[in-house]
C-alpha cells in the first residue's frame, strides 16, 4: 500500500527537478503526436533543438521570442502570488502595444521616445488590469472571468483601430502606421534581431524577484495570497494590495507589448501576439511563480515555438505541436507540484 | 429610426436569438452542473473547440451527422474526465487546471485538424444540420417559424433545460450533486461519494459542452475554423454566475446574451452611422462584464466551489 503524506518542507533541488520532470513528461507524451503524424520522434525533436538553440543566430531568435514571455510570465507570477487571477495578460499586452505604437509615431529624440513608449505601454497595461481587480474588490466579480472577457474587448478595440483610423491608406492592410525609425530599439548584435528590449526583460526578472522577496509590498503581496484573513488581521489592506498587484502585473504585461512594437514589428497588427499572454501562465507555473525561474521557463517555451516552425518545415508535423506542448507542460507541472505538498510513503499492508 | 427598428424585430431576428442561444445554453448548463458539484471548469473554451473539431471531422469522414454529434459528446466527456482527474482526484487548483485543459484541448484541436485536413486555401465544409419544422407548432404565427422551424439540436437544447432542472432538483443524483457542492463533508457522512459524484457531474458537464461545440461546427457554421468558439466558453462561465447556478435562470441568461448578440449583428448589418463593426462585436462581452458586476454582489456560489475534498483532512 502507498499513502500520500503531507509534506511540511521541500528540498531546494525540487525547484529545478520538478519543472525538468514536467518538461520531460511533456516531451514523452507529445512524442505520440509526432509518431501519429508519421515522423521520427528523435528527428523531430532534434530539428526543434537545432533550430532554436543550435547556433548563435538561432539562440538570438529564441531570446527575441522569449522576451515578451518573460514579461507576461512575470505579470502572471506577480498576480498569482497575491491570488489575483489575472488571465488578462494577453489584453494588457495588446493595450501596451497600442499605447507604445501611438507614442513611438510622434517625432522626438530616440532615447526619449523609447522611455515614453515604455511608460505609456506600462500605463496602458496597468489600466486594463485595474478593471478586473476593481470589479473584484468593489463588486465581487470573479477576476478570472472578467479578465478573460476583457481580452476579447481589447482585441476588438485594437481591430477597430487598425481597420479604422490607423488603417494603412496606401496598401489597405489592417496595420498601424510604423513608429519613427529613431524610436526603433537598438539592435545589440549586428545581423540579428536581438534588441534592447530583450536585455530589459532579463534585468526585469531579478528586479521583480527583489520586489517580491525583499520589499514590504512584496511581503504584502505574498501574505495576501497565502492567507488573506491573516493579512487583514495583521493590518494589511488586502483590497489595496490587490489593486497594487494588478497595476504591477498589468504594467509588466504592457511592457511585453512595448518590446514587440519597439524591437520586433515597429507597428501594430492583429496578430502581434500569438497568445504570449496565455503562454505567460505556463511560464509562471513552470517557474513555480518565482520571478527568477520565469527566465529559463520563457526561454524553454520560446525554443519550442521557434523550433516547432522549423520542425514543421522539415518533417511535416504541424507546428501546432508547440501549442499542445504548452498545454501539456502546464498540466504536467501541476501534477509535479503535488510532490511539493505530499510525499508518497510505503505503509505496511494491513489485513 | 422606426425603419431600423422594424428591420431589427422580425421573425428572422427571433429565430437568430434562438440559434445563438443554443450553444450557449448547452455550454452554460454544462458549466452549471460542474460548478454545482463544486468544480469550476475553465477548460470549457478548449473542450468546446476540441469537440467542434472532432464532431466535424467524424461527420466529414463518415457522412453521418449524428455520429459526429456522438463523437463530439464523447470528446467532451473525455476532457471532462481529464479535468476531474486533475481537480477532483488530485485536488489541484481548479483555476490553473482549467486554463491548462483549455490550452491543451485547443492545441490538440489545431494540431489534429491540420494533420487530418492539411493546409487548404478554402476550409472544407460539411453538409450540416437542416432545419426541421415541428408539425402544427411551426404554423403558429411569428413564434412558429422562429421557434419551431429550427435544427434538431435546438429542440434538444429546449428539452435540456427542463430536464437539467428536473435532474438537479428532483432526482437523488441531483441532490447528491448539490450536497457535494455545498457541504461535501456532510454529504460524505451521509454516505454520498464526493469524488464519484463530482466526477459524474464534471463529465456530464463535458458532454453538454461537447454538444455546444457540435452545434457550432455542424449546424451554425458547417465548418471548423480556429475561431469557431471565440470566447463563447468564457461567456458561458459568466452566464452561470448571472444565472445564479440555476438551470432556468442560466438558460434565461443565455437567451438574454443571445438577444444582445443578435441585436449587435442586426445593427452591424443595418450599418448604423460610422460606428466601426468591432464596437458591436465588443458589445456582448461588455454587457456580460457589466451584468456580472450588477449580479455578483447577491450571487451565492456553491459553498464548496474551488475547494478540493480530501477525506482525511480537516
XYZ file of C-alpha atoms in Angstrom, chain A residues 7 12 19 22 30 62 67 71 84 102 121-122 169 183 199 208 221 241 246 252 261 268 271 287 298-299 320 334 342:
29
model
C 4.989 17.329 3.434
C 15.705 23.175 -2.663
C 9.993 21.660 -13.980
C 7.278 18.097 -16.115
C 3.800 14.634 -27.150
C 14.775 32.299 -29.368
C 11.378 38.443 -24.104
C 7.286 39.900 -19.185
C -5.224 37.812 -8.165
C 0.924 55.685 -30.567
C 2.753 50.859 -22.615
C 3.137 50.009 -18.937
C -4.410 54.064 -46.604
C 12.212 55.055 -31.831
C 18.061 42.867 -22.106
C 10.781 41.702 -9.675
C 1.511 40.524 -1.884
C -2.686 45.176 -2.144
C -2.974 44.447 -10.606
C 4.618 44.105 -16.845
C 6.391 47.149 -31.097
C 0.766 47.045 -34.550
C -1.545 39.003 -34.848
C 8.758 28.790 -12.701
C 10.207 31.546 -21.027
C 13.317 30.508 -22.943
C 0.642 23.482 -33.654
C 0.628 20.982 -11.842
C 2.835 15.382 -0.473
